[in-house]
Each structure stands twice: as structure tokens, then as C-alpha cells.
């Protein structure tokens, strides 16, 4: 709820800029000051001057003035909050370009905003330590937060990540899903067709289809240290495919193993709205995540979609080339 409020503050930073509000009339600070945080940096797109995010830090002086001597347990020392698309003329063009970038390529790495958010998050992690930093985003901002967090995780920097209504639809991901489904079906066909006597069994057993890869990836995830938190409303068609159990994309398996004593982990923790907004605009809205009448539950299913997006984190390192004699 608190991270969602910080993201709302990031939205209002840009709206305050557009409406030319000053420090006395600005609306954004109302969304972080009650939690004893302060703004230390606004993330600005230099191309049009729009604000797409904010870096907030624990305000010790404000906390002490209210007789709060210590930062609450698990409260981060710094938060990078990233807003989503604003349908306002001053920033509409840049927002939609990044929306289309994700739709076409399932990636936001080519965006100026990706580089800015990554630099801000890396700097915060260096200043406060990785355990005291969090990144959060909503909608398009959730896409940035997830991919920036993934980029740092590849470097061995595992920051807490909370993403609300992250985009789940892209042409690139759809094509990947189609190719993996076709590969899985072809692997089954090959298993049914005898080939060179005893070699058939070895060929079928050695076939590496997408399903086995996904399971192996989830197994390797037990060693992973990065576990992003996804907040999904299934009535929001922008993010609903994360929880589409019929197509094998319901997310998250987090728990402990059975009698063997081994620990298993999924690649993400998903929180789904079980009772809340049902119309699209409200289901995609940020307000639902701090509403008192919304009921949430943790999803407990495997997710091919999340696994595809984060697979590179859990893939084994490439084999070293053989030394020449």
C-alpha cells in the first residue's frame, strides 16, 4: 500500500509540473510525507522535461519530530517509484512510444527512461545497501521496474521490487509463446515416431522442449535471491495474462519442499485481487491497491509468462571453450 502511494506521488509530480504548481500548492508531497519520506530526486526525461519517477528517502528528522526514533522494520531507506502512462499532451508522446516499444519488443531497454531509472536504483543501492532499497512501478512504470530490477539482479544486486498492473501483452512474447508451443508439440510427435530402433528412446528422452526448460528454470530458481512481487487484477486485460491459468501462465510457486528437506521457490510472488474493481479502468487503476474494501490473495500456480521474462536470471552460465593443446 505504501509503495503504491509513493507511485501516486510520482504521477502527481508530473501533473504538478504541468499545472505549474509551486511548493505551497503541489499535491505530490502529500503522498510520501505522512510516511516520513522525502523527495531527493525527480527522474526527468531530458527530451521533453517530463517527470517519470521519483527517488524517495527515509526522512529521519521528520520522523524524530513525531517521536519515531527508528525506521520501521522492513521499511526501505530509499524507494525508486516509477509512474505509468499519462494521457496528457505534454508527456503523452513519450509515454506512448515506450508503450509501443514494450508491445513490439517486450523490452524497454532502448528507452532513455530505462537508463535513468537503472542509474538511480544502482546509486541508491550503493548508498544504502541492497537490503535497504526498493523499486516500484505501476502499468508502464511496472514494466520499467521489473526490467530494471532484472538488470541489477543479473549483476548480483537483488533489490526489493513491487510492480502493480504490469503489462503482460506484447507481440514479441506472443511469438515466443507460439514458437515454444510448436516446439513442445514437435517434441511429442518425435517421441511417438520410432527412429533407428533403440536410438528412438534416447532421442525422445534427450529432446529438450519448452516445458522441460521451464521446469528446469523453476527448479534453478530455488537458488535465486531475487523475488519480485506482482500485484494483479484479473479484470485488467493489460496485466491479466499473468494469472491466466488456462493458458499456463498463472504465477508464483513459493514454499518449502516436502520430506526431502529441499527448498523450492518460484520466480515471482503474485498478489491477486479476489474482490475488487471489475471494470477495466478501475481494475487497471492504482487506487485499488490502498483501498480498504479490496480483498487480496496470493496465487500459487506456476507461470510460464514470468518464467520466460526472467529465464535468463536462472540459466546456467555458458560452458567455457575447450582449451587448445
Coordinates of C-alpha atoms in Angstrom, one line a residue:
X1 CA 0.0 0.0 0.0
X2 CA 2.8 2.4 0.9
X3 CA 4.7 1.7 -2.3
X4 CA 1.5 2.3 -4.3
X5 CA 1.1 5.7 -2.5
X6 CA 4.7 6.6 -3.5
X7 CA 4.0 5.8 -7.1
X8 CA 0.9 8.0 -6.9
X9 CA 3.2 10.8 -5.8
X10 CA 5.3 10.2 -8.9
X11 CA 2.3 10.7 -11.1
X12 CA 1.4 13.9 -9.2
X13 CA 5.0 15.2 -9.6
X14 CA 4.4 15.3 -13.3
X15 CA 0.9 16.7 -13.0
X16 CA 2.2 19.4 -10.6
X17 CA 4.8 20.3 -13.2
X18 CA 2.2 20.5 -16.0
X19 CA -0.1 22.7 -13.8
X20 CA 2.9 24.8 -12.7
X21 CA 2.1 24.3 -9.0
X22 CA 4.7 25.6 -6.6
X23 CA 5.9 24.0 -3.3
X24 CA 3.0 25.6 -1.4
X25 CA 0.3 24.2 -3.8
X26 CA 1.9 21.0 -5.0
X27 CA -0.1 17.8 -4.4
X28 CA 2.7 15.2 -4.7
X29 CA 4.3 15.6 -1.3
X30 CA 1.1 14.6 0.4
X31 CA 1.7 11.0 -0.8
X32 CA 5.1 10.5 0.9
X33 CA 5.3 12.9 3.9
X34 CA 2.8 11.1 6.1
X35 CA 5.1 8.0 5.9
X36 CA 8.2 10.2 6.8
X37 CA 9.9 10.1 3.4
X38 CA 11.3 13.0 1.4
X39 CA 12.0 13.6 -2.2
X40 CA 15.7 13.6 -3.1
X41 CA 15.5 13.3 -6.9
X42 CA 12.9 13.6 -9.6
X43 CA 13.6 11.4 -12.6
X44 CA 13.3 13.7 -15.6
X45 CA 13.1 12.8 -19.3
X46 CA 15.5 15.3 -20.8
X47 CA 13.8 15.1 -24.2
X48 CA 10.6 16.8 -23.0
X49 CA 11.3 17.7 -19.4
X50 CA 8.6 15.3 -18.1
X51 CA 9.0 13.6 -14.7
X52 CA 8.6 9.8 -14.9
X53 CA 9.7 8.8 -11.5
X54 CA 11.0 9.8 -8.1
X55 CA 13.7 8.8 -5.6
X56 CA 12.5 9.0 -2.0
X57 CA 14.5 8.5 1.2
X58 CA 13.6 8.0 4.8
X59 CA 13.3 11.4 6.4
X60 CA 14.9 10.9 9.8
X61 CA 14.4 14.5 11.0
X62 CA 10.7 14.3 10.2
X63 CA 10.4 11.0 12.0
X64 CA 12.2 12.3 15.1
X65 CA 9.9 15.3 15.2
X66 CA 7.0 12.9 15.6
X67 CA 8.9 10.8 18.2
X68 CA 9.7 8.0 15.8
X69 CA 13.4 7.2 16.7
X70 CA 13.8 4.3 14.3
X71 CA 12.9 3.4 10.8
X72 CA 10.1 0.7 10.9
X73 CA 11.2 -2.9 10.3
X74 CA 11.4 -3.7 6.5
X75 CA 10.8 -0.1 5.6
X76 CA 13.3 0.7 2.9
X77 CA 15.8 3.6 3.3
X78 CA 15.2 4.6 -0.3
X79 CA 12.5 3.9 -2.9
X80 CA 12.5 4.4 -6.6
X81 CA 8.9 5.0 -7.7
X82 CA 8.0 4.9 -11.4
X83 CA 4.7 6.1 -12.9
X84 CA 2.8 4.7 -15.8
X85 CA 1.3 6.4 -18.9
X86 CA -0.4 9.8 -18.5
X87 CA -2.9 10.7 -21.2
X88 CA -1.9 14.4 -21.1
X89 CA -0.5 16.2 -24.1
X90 CA 2.9 17.3 -22.5
X91 CA 4.1 13.7 -21.9
X92 CA 1.7 11.6 -23.9
X93 CA 4.0 11.1 -26.9
X94 CA 7.0 9.8 -24.9
X95 CA 4.8 7.6 -22.8
X96 CA 3.1 6.0 -25.8
X97 CA 6.4 5.5 -27.6
X98 CA 7.5 3.4 -24.6
X99 CA 4.2 1.6 -24.5
X100 CA 4.6 0.7 -28.2
X101 CA 8.2 -0.3 -27.5
X102 CA 7.1 -2.9 -25.0
X103 CA 4.3 -4.1 -27.2
X104 CA 6.6 -4.6 -30.1
X105 CA 9.7 -5.9 -28.4
X106 CA 8.7 -7.0 -24.9
X107 CA 11.6 -4.8 -23.7
X108 CA 12.2 -1.3 -22.5
X109 CA 16.0 -1.3 -22.6
X110 CA 16.1 1.1 -25.6
X111 CA 14.3 3.8 -23.7
X112 CA 16.1 6.8 -22.1
X113 CA 13.9 6.3 -19.1
X114 CA 15.3 2.8 -18.6
X115 CA 18.8 4.1 -18.4
X116 CA 17.7 6.9 -15.9
X117 CA 15.8 4.5 -13.6
X118 CA 18.6 2.0 -13.7
X119 CA 21.2 4.6 -12.7
X120 CA 19.0 5.9 -9.9
X121 CA 18.4 2.5 -8.5
X122 CA 22.0 1.5 -8.7
X123 CA 23.1 4.7 -6.9
X124 CA 20.6 4.1 -4.1
X125 CA 21.8 0.5 -3.7
X126 CA 25.4 1.7 -3.4
X127 CA 24.5 4.4 -0.9
X128 CA 22.2 2.4 1.5
X129 CA 23.0 -1.2 0.7
X130 CA 20.9 -3.6 -1.4
X131 CA 18.8 -4.7 1.5
X132 CA 17.5 -1.2 2.2
X133 CA 16.4 -0.2 -1.3
X134 CA 13.1 -0.9 -3.1
X135 CA 11.8 -0.2 -6.6
X136 CA 8.1 0.0 -7.5
X137 CA 6.0 0.9 -10.5
X138 CA 2.5 0.9 -12.0
X139 CA 1.5 0.0 -15.5
X140 CA 4.2 1.1 -17.9
X141 CA 6.3 2.1 -14.8
X142 CA 5.8 -1.5 -13.5
X143 CA 7.4 -2.7 -16.8
X144 CA 10.3 -0.4 -16.2
X145 CA 10.6 -1.5 -12.5
X146 CA 10.6 -5.2 -13.4
X147 CA 13.2 -4.9 -16.2
X148 CA 15.4 -2.5 -14.2
X149 CA 15.3 -4.9 -11.2
X150 CA 16.1 -7.8 -13.5
X151 CA 19.1 -5.9 -15.0
X152 CA 20.5 -5.3 -11.5
X153 CA 19.8 -8.9 -10.5
X154 CA 22.0 -10.0 -13.4
X155 CA 24.8 -8.0 -11.7
X156 CA 24.1 -9.8 -8.4
X157 CA 22.3 -6.8 -6.9
X158 CA 18.9 -8.1 -5.6
X159 CA 16.6 -5.2 -4.7
X160 CA 13.1 -5.5 -3.4
X161 CA 10.6 -5.0 -6.3
X162 CA 6.9 -4.3 -6.2
X163 CA 5.0 -3.9 -9.5
X164 CA 1.3 -3.0 -9.9
X165 CA -0.7 -4.0 -13.0
X166 CA 2.5 -4.8 -15.1
X167 CA 1.9 -5.1 -18.8
X168 CA 1.6 -8.7 -19.9
X169 CA 0.8 -8.4 -23.6
X170 CA 3.4 -8.0 -26.3
X171 CA 3.8 -9.2 -29.9
X172 CA 7.3 -10.5 -29.1
X173 CA 6.1 -12.5 -26.2
X174 CA 3.2 -13.9 -28.2
X175 CA 5.6 -15.1 -30.9
X176 CA 7.9 -16.6 -28.3
X177 CA 4.9 -18.4 -26.8
X178 CA 3.8 -19.7 -30.2
X179 CA 7.3 -21.0 -31.0
X180 CA 7.6 -22.7 -27.7
X181 CA 4.2 -24.4 -28.0
X182 CA 5.1 -25.5 -31.5
X183 CA 8.4 -26.9 -30.2
X184 CA 6.7 -28.7 -27.4
X185 CA 4.2 -30.4 -29.8
X186 CA 7.0 -31.3 -32.2
X187 CA 8.9 -32.9 -29.3
X188 CA 5.9 -35.1 -28.5
X189 CA 5.5 -36.1 -32.1
X190 CA 9.1 -37.1 -32.3
X191 CA 8.6 -39.2 -29.2
X192 CA 5.8 -41.1 -30.8
X193 CA 7.7 -41.9 -34.0
X194 CA 10.2 -44.8 -33.9
X195 CA 13.6 -43.8 -35.2
X196 CA 16.6 -46.2 -35.8
X197 CA 15.5 -48.8 -33.2
X198 CA 16.9 -48.3 -29.8
X199 CA 18.0 -44.7 -30.7
X200 CA 14.4 -43.7 -30.6
X201 CA 14.2 -43.9 -26.9
X202 CA 17.4 -41.9 -26.4
X203 CA 16.2 -39.3 -28.9
X204 CA 12.9 -38.9 -27.2
X205 CA 14.4 -38.8 -23.8
X206 CA 17.0 -36.3 -24.9
X207 CA 14.6 -33.9 -26.5
X208 CA 14.7 -30.5 -24.9
X209 CA 11.3 -28.9 -25.2
X210 CA 10.0 -25.7 -23.7
X211 CA 8.1 -27.4 -20.9
X212 CA 11.2 -29.2 -19.6
X213 CA 13.2 -26.0 -19.9
X214 CA 10.5 -24.1 -17.9
X215 CA 10.6 -26.7 -15.2
X216 CA 14.3 -26.7 -15.0
X217 CA 14.3 -23.0 -14.9
X218 CA 11.8 -23.0 -12.0
X219 CA 14.0 -25.6 -10.2
X220 CA 17.1 -23.4 -10.6
X221 CA 15.0 -20.6 -9.2
X222 CA 15.4 -22.2 -5.8
X223 CA 18.9 -20.7 -5.7
X224 CA 17.8 -17.3 -6.9
X225 CA 17.8 -14.4 -4.5
X226 CA 15.5 -12.0 -6.4
X227 CA 11.8 -12.4 -6.0
X228 CA 9.7 -9.6 -7.5
X229 CA 6.2 -9.0 -6.1
X230 CA 3.5 -8.7 -8.7
X231 CA 0.0 -7.2 -8.0
X232 CA -2.6 -8.3 -10.5
X233 CA -6.3 -7.7 -11.1
X234 CA -7.6 -10.3 -13.5
X235 CA -10.2 -7.8 -14.8
X236 CA -7.4 -5.7 -16.2
X237 CA -6.7 -7.0 -19.7
X238 CA -3.3 -5.3 -19.7
X239 CA -1.9 -7.5 -16.9
X240 CA -4.4 -10.4 -16.7
X241 CA -2.2 -12.8 -18.7
X242 CA 0.0 -13.2 -15.6
X243 CA -2.9 -15.1 -13.9
X244 CA -4.4 -16.9 -16.9
X245 CA -4.3 -20.5 -15.6
X246 CA -6.0 -21.9 -18.7
X247 CA -3.0 -20.9 -20.9
X248 CA -0.5 -22.0 -18.3
X249 CA 0.5 -18.5 -17.2
X250 CA -0.8 -18.3 -13.6
X251 CA 2.1 -17.3 -11.5
X252 CA 4.1 -18.0 -8.5
X253 CA 5.1 -21.0 -6.5
X254 CA 6.8 -20.1 -3.2
X255 CA 7.1 -22.6 -0.4
X256 CA 9.2 -25.3 1.1
X257 CA 9.9 -28.8 -0.1
X258 CA 8.5 -31.9 1.4
X259 CA 10.2 -34.7 3.2
X260 CA 13.4 -34.3 1.2
X261 CA 14.1 -31.0 3.1
X262 CA 14.9 -29.2 -0.1
X263 CA 13.6 -25.7 -0.7
X264 CA 11.8 -24.7 -3.8
X265 CA 10.9 -21.2 -5.0
X266 CA 9.1 -19.6 -7.8
X267 CA 10.4 -16.7 -9.8
X268 CA 7.9 -14.2 -8.5
X269 CA 5.3 -13.7 -5.8
X270 CA 1.9 -12.7 -7.1
X271 CA -0.9 -11.0 -5.2
X272 CA -4.3 -11.1 -7.0
X273 CA -7.4 -9.1 -6.3
X274 CA -10.1 -11.6 -5.2
X275 CA -12.7 -9.0 -4.6
X276 CA -12.4 -5.5 -6.0
X277 CA -12.9 -3.4 -9.2
X278 CA -14.3 -5.3 -12.1
X279 CA -14.5 -2.6 -14.8
X280 CA -11.3 -2.1 -16.8
X281 CA -10.4 1.5 -15.9
X282 CA -10.8 0.8 -12.2
X283 CA -9.2 -2.6 -12.4
X284 CA -6.1 -1.0 -14.0
X285 CA -6.1 1.9 -11.6
X286 CA -3.6 2.4 -8.8
X287 CA -6.2 3.5 -6.3
X288 CA -7.4 -0.1 -5.7
X289 CA -4.1 -1.0 -4.0
X290 CA -4.7 1.2 -1.0
X291 CA -8.5 0.8 -0.9
X292 CA -10.0 -0.6 2.4
X293 CA -12.6 -2.7 0.6
X294 CA -10.3 -4.7 -1.7
X295 CA -9.6 -8.3 -0.8
X296 CA -6.3 -9.9 -1.9
X297 CA -4.9 -13.4 -2.2
X298 CA -1.6 -15.0 -3.0
X299 CA -1.6 -17.0 -6.2
X300 CA 0.1 -20.4 -6.0
X301 CA 0.5 -21.6 -9.6
X302 CA 3.4 -21.9 -11.9
X303 CA 3.9 -19.1 -14.5
X304 CA 5.3 -19.7 -18.0
X305 CA 5.0 -16.0 -18.7
X306 CA 7.0 -14.9 -15.7
X307 CA 9.5 -17.7 -16.3
X308 CA 10.0 -16.5 -19.9
X309 CA 10.6 -13.0 -18.8
X310 CA 13.1 -13.9 -16.1
X311 CA 14.6 -17.0 -17.5
X312 CA 18.0 -15.5 -18.2
X313 CA 18.5 -15.0 -14.5
X314 CA 18.4 -18.7 -13.7
X315 CA 20.1 -20.1 -16.8
X316 CA 23.4 -21.8 -16.1
X317 CA 26.5 -19.9 -17.3
X318 CA 27.7 -20.8 -20.8
X319 CA 30.3 -23.5 -20.9
X320 CA 33.9 -22.3 -21.2
X321 CA 35.5 -23.0 -24.5
X322 CA 37.8 -26.0 -24.6
X323 CA 41.5 -25.1 -24.3
X324 CA 43.6 -25.8 -27.3
X325 CA 46.6 -28.0 -26.8

